[in-house]
PDB file of C-alpha atoms and ligand atoms in Angstrom:
ATOM      1  CA  MET A   5     -42.974  -9.239   2.921  1.00  0.00           C
ATOM      2  CA  SER A   6     -39.882 -11.055   3.503  1.00  0.00           C
ATOM      3  CA  LEU A   7     -36.656  -8.465   2.758  1.00  0.00           C
ATOM      4  CA  ARG A   8     -33.247  -9.940   3.208  1.00  0.00           C
ATOM      5  CA  LEU A   9     -31.070  -7.404   4.474  1.00  0.00           C
ATOM      6  CA  SER A  10     -27.585  -7.777   4.628  1.00  0.00           C
ATOM      7  CA  ARG A  11     -24.927  -6.869   7.121  1.00  0.00           C
ATOM      8  CA  PHE A  12     -23.289  -4.301   4.977  1.00  0.00           C
ATOM      9  CA  VAL A  13     -24.750  -1.875   2.709  1.00  0.00           C
ATOM     10  CA  GLY A  14     -22.188   0.097   0.490  1.00  0.00           C
ATOM     11  CA  HIS A  15     -22.895   4.060   0.925  1.00  0.00           C
ATOM     12  CA  ARG A  16     -23.252   5.826  -2.402  1.00  0.00           C
ATOM     13  CA  GLY A  17     -21.907   2.670  -4.147  1.00  0.00           C
ATOM     14  CA  ILE A  18     -18.581   2.097  -2.325  1.00  0.00           C
ATOM     15  CA  ALA A  19     -17.619   5.573  -1.799  1.00  0.00           C
ATOM     16  CA  ALA A  20     -13.845   4.676  -0.588  1.00  0.00           C
ATOM     17  CA  GLU A  21     -13.247   3.088  -3.432  1.00  0.00           C
ATOM     18  CA  ALA A  22     -15.055   4.835  -6.487  1.00  0.00           C
ATOM     19  CA  PRO A  23     -16.651   7.769  -7.248  1.00  0.00           C
ATOM     20  CA  GLU A  24     -19.882   8.082  -5.305  1.00  0.00           C
ATOM     21  CA  ASN A  25     -23.327   7.597  -6.865  1.00  0.00           C
ATOM     22  CA  THR A  26     -21.976   6.323 -10.252  1.00  0.00           C
ATOM     23  CA  LEU A  27     -22.585   2.812 -11.902  1.00  0.00           C
ATOM     24  CA  THR A  28     -18.813   1.739 -11.421  1.00  0.00           C
ATOM     25  CA  GLY A  29     -19.273   2.535  -7.876  1.00  0.00           C
ATOM     26  CA  PHE A  30     -22.139  -0.379  -7.851  1.00  0.00           C
ATOM     27  CA  ARG A  31     -20.322  -2.434 -10.277  1.00  0.00           C
ATOM     28  CA  LEU A  32     -16.949  -2.448  -7.641  1.00  0.00           C
ATOM     29  CA  ALA A  33     -19.226  -2.810  -4.815  1.00  0.00           C
ATOM     30  CA  ALA A  34     -21.167  -5.827  -6.326  1.00  0.00           C
ATOM     31  CA  GLU A  35     -17.458  -7.437  -7.205  1.00  0.00           C
ATOM     32  CA  ALA A  36     -16.442  -6.621  -3.404  1.00  0.00           C
ATOM     33  CA  GLY A  37     -19.266  -8.758  -2.309  1.00  0.00           C
ATOM     34  CA  PHE A  38     -21.904  -6.286  -1.237  1.00  0.00           C
ATOM     35  CA  SER A  39     -25.619  -7.322  -1.899  1.00  0.00           C
ATOM     36  CA  TRP A  40     -27.152  -3.879  -0.661  1.00  0.00           C
ATOM     37  CA  VAL A  41     -26.037  -0.352  -2.138  1.00  0.00           C
ATOM     38  CA  GLU A  42     -27.495   3.217  -0.948  1.00  0.00           C
ATOM     39  CA  PHE A  43     -27.713   6.049  -3.142  1.00  0.00           C
ATOM     40  CA  ASP A  44     -28.904   9.500  -3.338  1.00  0.00           C
ATOM     41  CA  VAL A  45     -31.661  10.338  -5.814  1.00  0.00           C
ATOM     42  CA  MET A  46     -32.271  14.114  -6.835  1.00  0.00           C
ATOM     43  CA  LEU A  47     -34.280  15.546  -9.755  1.00  0.00           C
ATOM     44  CA  SER A  48     -32.842  17.781 -12.559  1.00  0.00           C
ATOM     45  CA  ALA A  49     -34.258  20.933 -13.989  1.00  0.00           C
ATOM     46  CA  ASP A  50     -36.151  19.025 -16.237  1.00  0.00           C
ATOM     47  CA  ASP A  51     -37.644  16.585 -13.827  1.00  0.00           C
ATOM     48  CA  VAL A  52     -35.482  13.621 -14.425  1.00  0.00           C
ATOM     49  CA  PRO A  53     -34.343  11.815 -11.602  1.00  0.00           C
ATOM     50  CA  VAL A  54     -30.656  11.431 -11.076  1.00  0.00           C
ATOM     51  CA  LEU A  55     -27.927  10.443  -8.575  1.00  0.00           C
ATOM     52  CA  HIS A  56     -26.378  13.301  -6.685  1.00  0.00           C
ATOM     53  CA  HIS A  57     -25.619  13.905  -2.824  1.00  0.00           C
ATOM     54  CA  ASP A  58     -25.011  17.567  -2.842  1.00  0.00           C
ATOM     55  CA  GLU A  59     -27.718  20.223  -4.128  1.00  0.00           C
ATOM     56  CA  VAL A  60     -24.889  21.878  -5.982  1.00  0.00           C
ATOM     57  CA  LEU A  61     -22.563  20.649  -8.421  1.00  0.00           C
ATOM     58  CA  GLY A  62     -18.892  20.884  -8.229  1.00  0.00           C
ATOM     59  CA  ARG A  63     -17.648  18.449  -5.271  1.00  0.00           C
ATOM     60  CA  THR A  64     -18.040  15.307  -7.237  1.00  0.00           C
ATOM     61  CA  ASP A  65     -18.150  16.688 -10.851  1.00  0.00           C
ATOM     62  CA  ASN A  66     -16.853  19.285 -12.660  1.00  0.00           C
ATOM     63  CA  GLY A  67     -20.040  21.366 -12.661  1.00  0.00           C
ATOM     64  CA  VAL A  68     -20.936  24.538 -11.221  1.00  0.00           C
ATOM     65  CA  GLY A  69     -24.409  25.610  -9.753  1.00  0.00           C
ATOM     66  CA  PRO A  70     -27.401  23.851  -8.365  1.00  0.00           C
ATOM     67  CA  VAL A  71     -28.304  20.516  -9.703  1.00  0.00           C
ATOM     68  CA  ALA A  72     -32.127  21.800 -10.205  1.00  0.00           C
ATOM     69  CA  ALA A  73     -30.650  24.482 -12.677  1.00  0.00           C
ATOM     70  CA  GLN A  74     -29.345  21.851 -14.911  1.00  0.00           C
ATOM     71  CA  THR A  75     -31.328  19.787 -17.823  1.00  0.00           C
ATOM     72  CA  ALA A  76     -30.570  16.029 -17.288  1.00  0.00           C
ATOM     73  CA  ALA A  77     -28.644  16.179 -20.548  1.00  0.00           C
ATOM     74  CA  GLN A  78     -26.582  18.961 -19.411  1.00  0.00           C
ATOM     75  CA  LEU A  79     -25.798  16.779 -16.280  1.00  0.00           C
ATOM     76  CA  LYS A  80     -24.775  14.039 -18.635  1.00  0.00           C
ATOM     77  CA  THR A  81     -22.134  16.259 -20.191  1.00  0.00           C
ATOM     78  CA  LEU A  82     -20.108  16.670 -16.762  1.00  0.00           C
ATOM     79  CA  ASP A  83     -17.565  14.160 -15.479  1.00  0.00           C
ATOM     80  CA  ALA A  84     -18.495  12.348 -12.338  1.00  0.00           C
ATOM     81  CA  GLY A  85     -15.286  10.229 -11.931  1.00  0.00           C
ATOM     82  CA  ALA A  86     -12.121  12.293 -12.761  1.00  0.00           C
ATOM     83  CA  TRP A  87     -12.619  14.226  -9.160  1.00  0.00           C
ATOM     84  CA  PHE A  88     -11.698  10.989  -7.523  1.00  0.00           C
ATOM     85  CA  GLY A  89      -9.231   9.460  -9.742  1.00  0.00           C
ATOM     86  CA  PRO A  90      -7.656   9.509 -12.935  1.00  0.00           C
ATOM     87  CA  GLY A  91      -8.685   5.905 -13.439  1.00  0.00           C
ATOM     88  CA  PHE A  92     -12.548   6.924 -13.256  1.00  0.00           C
ATOM     89  CA  ALA A  93     -12.492  10.050 -15.805  1.00  0.00           C
ATOM     90  CA  GLY A  94     -15.075   9.927 -18.199  1.00  0.00           C
ATOM     91  CA  GLU A  95     -17.959   8.629 -15.793  1.00  0.00           C
ATOM     92  CA  ARG A  96     -21.430  10.089 -16.120  1.00  0.00           C
ATOM     93  CA  ILE A  97     -23.879  11.035 -13.547  1.00  0.00           C
ATOM     94  CA  PRO A  98     -26.349   8.190 -13.729  1.00  0.00           C
ATOM     95  CA  THR A  99     -30.021   8.739 -13.774  1.00  0.00           C
ATOM     96  CA  PHE A 100     -32.463   6.587 -11.507  1.00  0.00           C
ATOM     97  CA  GLU A 101     -33.149   4.708 -14.153  1.00  0.00           C
ATOM     98  CA  GLU A 102     -29.954   3.546 -15.325  1.00  0.00           C
ATOM     99  CA  THR A 103     -29.247   2.874 -11.784  1.00  0.00           C
ATOM    100  CA  ILE A 104     -32.277   0.762 -11.486  1.00  0.00           C
ATOM    101  CA  SER A 105     -30.861  -1.503 -14.514  1.00  0.00           C
ATOM    102  CA  CYS A 106     -27.597  -1.658 -13.302  1.00  0.00           C
ATOM    103  CA  CYS A 107     -28.286  -2.613  -9.726  1.00  0.00           C
ATOM    104  CA  ARG A 108     -31.043  -5.104 -11.233  1.00  0.00           C
ATOM    105  CA  ALA A 109     -28.548  -6.435 -13.413  1.00  0.00           C
ATOM    106  CA  LEU A 110     -25.882  -7.089 -10.690  1.00  0.00           C
ATOM    107  CA  GLY A 111     -28.110  -8.437  -8.445  1.00  0.00           C
ATOM    108  CA  LEU A 112     -27.956  -5.615  -6.141  1.00  0.00           C
ATOM    109  CA  SER A 113     -30.727  -4.837  -3.856  1.00  0.00           C
ATOM    110  CA  MET A 114     -31.269  -0.946  -3.341  1.00  0.00           C
ATOM    111  CA  ASN A 115     -31.630   1.774  -0.580  1.00  0.00           C
ATOM    112  CA  VAL A 116     -33.163   4.598  -2.227  1.00  0.00           C
ATOM    113  CA  GLU A 117     -32.602   7.762  -0.413  1.00  0.00           C
ATOM    114  CA  ILE A 118     -34.835  10.377  -1.645  1.00  0.00           C
ATOM    115  CA  LYS A 119     -32.603  13.665  -1.464  1.00  0.00           C
ATOM    116  CA  PRO A 120     -34.850  16.646  -2.524  1.00  0.00           C
ATOM    117  CA  THR A 121     -33.514  20.069  -3.276  1.00  0.00           C
ATOM    118  CA  THR A 122     -35.057  22.379  -1.438  1.00  0.00           C
ATOM    119  CA  GLY A 123     -38.521  23.263  -2.200  1.00  0.00           C
ATOM    120  CA  ARG A 124     -38.727  20.160  -4.625  1.00  0.00           C
ATOM    121  CA  GLU A 125     -39.676  17.650  -1.842  1.00  0.00           C
ATOM    122  CA  VAL A 126     -43.059  16.315  -3.172  1.00  0.00           C
ATOM    123  CA  ARG A 127     -42.367  16.219  -6.375  1.00  0.00           C
ATOM    124  CA  THR A 128     -39.066  14.374  -5.905  1.00  0.00           C
ATOM    125  CA  ALA A 129     -40.932  11.689  -3.803  1.00  0.00           C
ATOM    126  CA  GLU A 130     -43.885  11.705  -6.342  1.00  0.00           C
ATOM    127  CA  ILE A 131     -41.618  11.035  -9.531  1.00  0.00           C
ATOM    128  CA  VAL A 132     -38.933   8.552  -7.035  1.00  0.00           C
ATOM    129  CA  SER A 133     -42.367   6.724  -6.409  1.00  0.00           C
ATOM    130  CA  ALA A 134     -43.515   6.344 -10.118  1.00  0.00           C
ATOM    131  CA  PHE A 135     -40.514   5.164 -11.235  1.00  0.00           C
ATOM    132  CA  LEU A 136     -40.213   2.347  -8.556  1.00  0.00           C
ATOM    133  CA  ASN A 137     -43.792   1.673  -9.166  1.00  0.00           C
ATOM    134  CA  ARG A 138     -43.258   1.140 -12.991  1.00  0.00           C
ATOM    135  CA  LEU A 139     -39.355  -0.097 -13.009  1.00  0.00           C
ATOM    136  CA  CYS A 140     -39.337  -2.107 -10.020  1.00  0.00           C
ATOM    137  CA  PRO A 141     -42.846  -3.851  -9.403  1.00  0.00           C
ATOM    138  CA  ASP A 142     -40.991  -7.285  -8.899  1.00  0.00           C
ATOM    139  CA  LEU A 143     -38.286  -5.930  -6.378  1.00  0.00           C
ATOM    140  CA  THR A 144     -40.513  -4.901  -3.646  1.00  0.00           C
ATOM    141  CA  ASP A 145     -38.334  -7.152  -1.445  1.00  0.00           C
ATOM    142  CA  ARG A 146     -35.414  -5.814  -2.489  1.00  0.00           C
ATOM    143  CA  ILE A 147     -35.866  -2.241  -2.104  1.00  0.00           C
ATOM    144  CA  ILE A 148     -35.987   0.270   0.932  1.00  0.00           C
ATOM    145  CA  VAL A 149     -36.741   4.157   0.141  1.00  0.00           C
ATOM    146  CA  SER A 150     -35.468   6.254   2.760  1.00  0.00           C
ATOM    147  CA  SER A 151     -35.473  10.200   3.525  1.00  0.00           C
ATOM    148  CA  PHE A 152     -34.308  12.559   6.022  1.00  0.00           C
ATOM    149  CA  VAL A 153     -37.719  14.626   4.944  1.00  0.00           C
ATOM    150  CA  PRO A 154     -40.461  13.224   6.497  1.00  0.00           C
ATOM    151  CA  GLU A 155     -42.988  15.032   3.620  1.00  0.00           C
ATOM    152  CA  CYS A 156     -40.905  12.570   1.078  1.00  0.00           C
ATOM    153  CA  LEU A 157     -41.775   9.485   3.274  1.00  0.00           C
ATOM    154  CA  ARG A 158     -45.266  10.505   3.592  1.00  0.00           C
ATOM    155  CA  VAL A 159     -45.734  11.031  -0.558  1.00  0.00           C
ATOM    156  CA  ALA A 160     -43.784   7.371  -0.739  1.00  0.00           C
ATOM    157  CA  GLN A 161     -46.015   5.946   1.340  1.00  0.00           C
ATOM    158  CA  GLU A 162     -48.901   7.497  -0.338  1.00  0.00           C
ATOM    159  CA  LYS A 163     -47.924   6.771  -3.859  1.00  0.00           C
ATOM    160  CA  ALA A 164     -45.742   3.852  -3.445  1.00  0.00           C
ATOM    161  CA  PRO A 165     -47.124   1.649  -0.662  1.00  0.00           C
ATOM    162  CA  ASP A 166     -45.655  -1.433  -1.688  1.00  0.00           C
ATOM    163  CA  PHE A 167     -42.411  -0.397  -1.093  1.00  0.00           C
ATOM    164  CA  LEU A 168     -40.762  -0.356   2.834  1.00  0.00           C
ATOM    165  CA  ARG A 169     -39.749   3.022   4.135  1.00  0.00           C
ATOM    166  CA  GLY A 170     -36.880   3.566   6.377  1.00  0.00           C
ATOM    167  CA  TYR A 171     -36.685   6.890   8.782  1.00  0.00           C
ATOM    168  CA  LEU A 172     -33.340   8.590   8.277  1.00  0.00           C
ATOM    169  CA  SER A 173     -32.549  10.687  11.481  1.00  0.00           C
ATOM    170  CA  ASP A 174     -29.201  12.480  12.206  1.00  0.00           C
ATOM    171  CA  THR A 175     -29.694  12.765  15.719  1.00  0.00           C
ATOM    172  CA  MET A 176     -32.629  10.795  17.094  1.00  0.00           C
ATOM    173  CA  ALA A 177     -33.736  13.908  19.329  1.00  0.00           C
ATOM    174  CA  GLU A 178     -36.978  14.216  17.660  1.00  0.00           C
ATOM    175  CA  ASP A 179     -39.735  11.942  18.244  1.00  0.00           C
ATOM    176  CA  TRP A 180     -38.688   9.164  15.902  1.00  0.00           C
ATOM    177  CA  HIS A 181     -40.912   6.439  16.888  1.00  0.00           C
ATOM    178  CA  ALA A 182     -44.513   8.622  16.399  1.00  0.00           C
ATOM    179  CA  ALA A 183     -42.942   9.907  13.266  1.00  0.00           C
ATOM    180  CA  ALA A 184     -41.570   6.476  11.590  1.00  0.00           C
ATOM    181  CA  LYS A 185     -44.715   4.545  12.817  1.00  0.00           C
ATOM    182  CA  GLY A 186     -46.720   7.281  11.407  1.00  0.00           C
ATOM    183  CA  LEU A 187     -45.219   7.027   8.225  1.00  0.00           C
ATOM    184  CA  GLY A 188     -45.248   3.136   8.231  1.00  0.00           C
ATOM    185  CA  CYS A 189     -41.988   2.892   8.059  1.00  0.00           C
ATOM    186  CA  PHE A 190     -40.069  -0.435   8.096  1.00  0.00           C
ATOM    187  CA  SER A 191     -36.808   0.921   9.300  1.00  0.00           C
ATOM    188  CA  ILE A 192     -34.825   3.628  11.074  1.00  0.00           C
ATOM    189  CA  HIS A 193     -31.783   4.904   9.791  1.00  0.00           C
ATOM    190  CA  PRO A 194     -29.610   6.987  12.458  1.00  0.00           C
ATOM    191  CA  ASN A 195     -26.204   8.287  12.316  1.00  0.00           C
ATOM    192  CA  HIS A 196     -24.182   5.985  14.201  1.00  0.00           C
ATOM    193  CA  ALA A 197     -22.892   8.644  16.150  1.00  0.00           C
ATOM    194  CA  CYS A 198     -26.141   9.000  18.467  1.00  0.00           C
ATOM    195  CA  LEU A 199     -26.404   5.025  18.932  1.00  0.00           C
ATOM    196  CA  ASP A 200     -25.745   2.997  21.824  1.00  0.00           C
ATOM    197  CA  ALA A 201     -27.071  -0.424  22.784  1.00  0.00           C
ATOM    198  CA  ALA A 202     -30.343   0.737  24.716  1.00  0.00           C
ATOM    199  CA  LEU A 203     -31.439   3.181  21.818  1.00  0.00           C
ATOM    200  CA  ILE A 204     -30.743  -0.064  19.657  1.00  0.00           C
ATOM    201  CA  THR A 205     -32.904  -2.091  21.813  1.00  0.00           C
ATOM    202  CA  ALA A 206     -35.733   0.793  22.253  1.00  0.00           C
ATOM    203  CA  VAL A 207     -35.632   0.818  18.541  1.00  0.00           C
ATOM    204  CA  HIS A 208     -36.189  -2.952  18.165  1.00  0.00           C
ATOM    205  CA  GLU A 209     -38.618  -3.281  20.447  1.00  0.00           C
ATOM    206  CA  SER A 210     -40.638  -0.596  18.605  1.00  0.00           C
ATOM    207  CA  GLY A 211     -40.810  -2.815  15.998  1.00  0.00           C
ATOM    208  CA  PHE A 212     -38.105  -1.279  13.227  1.00  0.00           C
ATOM    209  CA  ARG A 213     -34.920  -2.462  11.859  1.00  0.00           C
ATOM    210  CA  VAL A 214     -32.052  -0.633  12.280  1.00  0.00           C
ATOM    211  CA  LEU A 215     -29.769   0.547   9.537  1.00  0.00           C
ATOM    212  CA  THR A 216     -27.006   2.975  10.431  1.00  0.00           C
ATOM    213  CA  TYR A 217     -24.799   5.452   8.661  1.00  0.00           C
ATOM    214  CA  THR A 218     -21.846   6.033   7.704  1.00  0.00           C
ATOM    215  CA  VAL A 219     -19.686   3.485   9.646  1.00  0.00           C
ATOM    216  CA  ASN A 220     -15.946   3.487   8.622  1.00  0.00           C
ATOM    217  CA  ASP A 221     -14.265   2.352  11.348  1.00  0.00           C
ATOM    218  CA  PRO A 222     -14.191  -1.439  11.977  1.00  0.00           C
ATOM    219  CA  ALA A 223     -14.198  -1.200  15.589  1.00  0.00           C
ATOM    220  CA  ARG A 224     -17.299   1.041  15.774  1.00  0.00           C
ATOM    221  CA  ALA A 225     -18.711  -1.645  13.209  1.00  0.00           C
ATOM    222  CA  ALA A 226     -18.138  -4.284  15.369  1.00  0.00           C
ATOM    223  CA  SER A 227     -19.333  -2.620  18.267  1.00  0.00           C
ATOM    224  CA  LEU A 228     -22.762  -1.882  16.271  1.00  0.00           C
ATOM    225  CA  ILE A 229     -23.124  -5.093  15.167  1.00  0.00           C
ATOM    226  CA  GLY A 230     -22.277  -6.658  18.707  1.00  0.00           C
ATOM    227  CA  TRP A 231     -25.342  -4.326  19.936  1.00  0.00           C
ATOM    228  CA  GLY A 232     -27.740  -5.734  17.531  1.00  0.00           C
ATOM    229  CA  VAL A 233     -27.874  -3.304  14.276  1.00  0.00           C
ATOM    230  CA  ASP A 234     -29.220  -5.116  11.347  1.00  0.00           C
ATOM    231  CA  ALA A 235     -27.090  -3.426   8.751  1.00  0.00           C
ATOM    232  CA  VAL A 236     -24.184  -0.642   8.808  1.00  0.00           C
ATOM    233  CA  ILE A 237     -23.984   1.660   5.548  1.00  0.00           C
ATOM    234  CA  THR A 238     -20.400   2.294   4.776  1.00  0.00           C
ATOM    235  CA  ASP A 239     -18.243   3.815   2.256  1.00  0.00           C
ATOM    236  CA  GLU A 240     -15.586   0.912   3.355  1.00  0.00           C
ATOM    237  CA  LEU A 241     -14.837  -2.651   2.522  1.00  0.00           C
ATOM    238  CA  LEU A 242     -15.637  -3.647   6.080  1.00  0.00           C
ATOM    239  CA  ALA A 243     -16.768  -7.284   5.679  1.00  0.00           C
ATOM    240  CA  ASP A 244     -12.928  -7.684   4.662  1.00  0.00           C
ATOM    241  CA  ALA A 245     -11.555  -5.662   7.810  1.00  0.00           C
ATOM    242  CA  LEU A 246     -14.046  -7.795   9.961  1.00  0.00           C
ATOM    243  CA  ALA A 247     -13.316 -11.052   8.401  1.00  0.00           C
TER     244      ALA A 247
HETATM  245  O1  G3P B   6     -28.685   6.995   3.881  1.00  0.00           O
HETATM  246  C1  G3P B   6     -27.884   7.087   4.528  1.00  0.00           C
HETATM  247  C2  G3P B   6     -26.945   8.079   4.285  1.00  0.00           C
HETATM  248  O2  G3P B   6     -26.370   8.209   3.155  1.00  0.00           O
HETATM  249  C3  G3P B   6     -27.451   9.525   4.739  1.00  0.00           C
HETATM  250  O3  G3P B   6     -26.570  10.646   4.542  1.00  0.00           O
HETATM  251  O4  G3P B   6     -25.975  12.582   3.504  1.00  0.00           O
HETATM  252  O5  G3P B   6     -24.811  10.474   3.214  1.00  0.00           O
HETATM  253  O6  G3P B   6     -26.999  10.796   2.129  1.00  0.00           O
HETATM  254  P1  G3P B   6     -26.360  11.058   3.355  1.00  0.00           P
HETATM  255 MG1   MG B   7     -27.403   9.128   1.423  1.00  0.00          MG
END
């Protein structure tokens, strides 16, 4: 498998420039020169995978209550752009399927973060896996499936084994090495706050790539890149800032 990573991965599209986890965000990320984007996939009440970060509606849309209590059709009535700026009013919460089509058309590679709501870990990973197998058999070298939830990665390993997996960790305090190895992961995705040069070297020596989130400060990005991280996941136009 020859996967071509890029140094910068647009976080939730390009979250400083456009409403997160939206198709406009992916278009703007591509126009800004990103070749990879990260986004969060969660299930609606009727088991449709959609893009959303928070378990509850409200911060990034005009909904209320849990995402998992709304059908995909109900979620589609929400405005997912006006909160970010009047120019984005009318933006809709995209389905995973719409997102795959959009990224495919834009030539964007995808870091698909499985973001299950509580109690739906296995189901979310099963459905994401089925969508990847059905819609992306030709994109196995352009997708990394990641999750903070080891159970989700275990299901992806079993149900969508052709796709690379990334082990998300907020602290790297747990036994990331054994866990990621057991899950057959390609990469480790740590919070940049817990990284230093020695840990990056240790992760590389264990055979994993390092994609770190969410790096918005150009000086911090330059340090991390200097220490050898493979990619920084960012809300910002960091490539421009570091040029
Ligand atoms: O995948 C990297 C990053 O998105 C993980 O954290 O909370 O922004 O989904 P979060
Ligand atoms: Mg995410």
